[in-house]
């Protein structure tokens, strides 16, 4: 006789070890995938079968709205599923990478996630003007930039962000040093304790840097953090998806002479013409070329 099936959400992943939060306050189960191909991701809705007090087997992963990949060589290539929003944490100091920012924005566009860019550490004023200047391009492209200081203005930061995070599943992204963990601790006061608990349950030891976590937010919604994660895998995006993910290329695409124009050096390319006129930023076209080249490798 088998146990009744239960449904839940994956709230932590460490390699192929998962934590499942069961529906209707049913508690937590350690989940194990059945078979080799059945990899789950944080945010997945799953059907599982309880095998003991605290363990269960994942029988089925319900259809995903989206699935994001990580590009680094950590244990799981999946990052998270069923997301609504991407929150990119930047800071005045240390210097943030525009390439990382550009790649993250693309992943978000390609997966139809809303994006919110946060510029943290506005209390460090030496580099504030230059950070603002570097972000101007992205504001012109239509991305919202929110200036905060987790340390100097925790309450205002909390207020500004809470309403934008409520009721949505938001993935956090940031290079190290930007203040991502400070922000998580501000928004989810019990985060550290919860992570210690999960590390024990999943036996991650000290390797919490590969532990992806979903935190429930007080106003509903979820914050997903994956310490150590800095870059999305974009290899699974087709050339068509890449091209469409550069929103500012859109008005020109129909103007290219060749229907299969790749906007690299084709004659009569309307994207290259716009680049020449200064209507497309050189940094964005370079990123596009770089991503195409990476796909070919
Ligand atoms: P993470 O590596 O992105 O998780 O960044 P942390 O949250 O560990 O923060 C990196 C450093 O920046 C720490 O020394 C924090 O105390 C500091 N920090 C975080 N937020 C702020 C801020 O708003 N202002 C200032 N001045 N420092 C901050
Ligand atoms: Zn073209």
mmCIF file of C-alpha atoms and ligand atoms in Angstrom, residues 243 252-253 255-258 260-273 285 288, ligand 2:
data_model
loop_
_atom_site.group_PDB
_atom_site.id
_atom_site.type_symbol
_atom_site.label_atom_id
_atom_site.label_comp_id
_atom_site.label_asym_id
_atom_site.label_seq_id
_atom_site.Cartn_x
_atom_site.Cartn_y
_atom_site.Cartn_z
ATOM 1 C CA UNK A 243 17.479 39.230 -30.974
ATOM 2 C CA UNK A 252 14.616 48.207 -36.760
ATOM 3 C CA UNK A 253 14.333 44.454 -37.328
ATOM 4 C CA UNK A 255 14.000 47.195 -41.920
ATOM 5 C CA UNK A 256 16.905 44.801 -42.577
ATOM 6 C CA UNK A 257 17.378 43.860 -46.242
ATOM 7 C CA UNK A 258 17.663 40.135 -45.504
ATOM 8 C CA UNK A 260 17.555 36.261 -41.782
ATOM 9 C CA UNK A 261 19.909 39.177 -41.065
ATOM 10 C CA UNK A 262 22.065 38.568 -37.975
ATOM 11 C CA UNK A 263 23.018 42.255 -37.633
ATOM 12 C CA UNK A 264 26.755 41.585 -37.618
ATOM 13 C CA UNK A 265 28.030 42.918 -40.948
ATOM 14 C CA UNK A 266 25.237 42.309 -43.447
ATOM 15 C CA UNK A 267 24.623 44.985 -46.087
ATOM 16 C CA UNK A 268 21.371 46.881 -45.660
ATOM 17 C CA UNK A 269 21.159 46.021 -41.951
ATOM 18 C CA UNK A 270 18.848 48.474 -40.198
ATOM 19 C CA UNK A 271 20.218 47.597 -36.751
ATOM 20 C CA UNK A 272 23.774 48.471 -37.800
ATOM 21 C CA UNK A 273 22.480 51.678 -39.377
ATOM 22 C CA UNK A 285 25.437 45.791 -29.732
ATOM 23 C CA UNK A 288 24.706 41.008 -28.649
HETATM 24 ZN ZN1 LIG B 2 20.135 43.416 -39.544
#
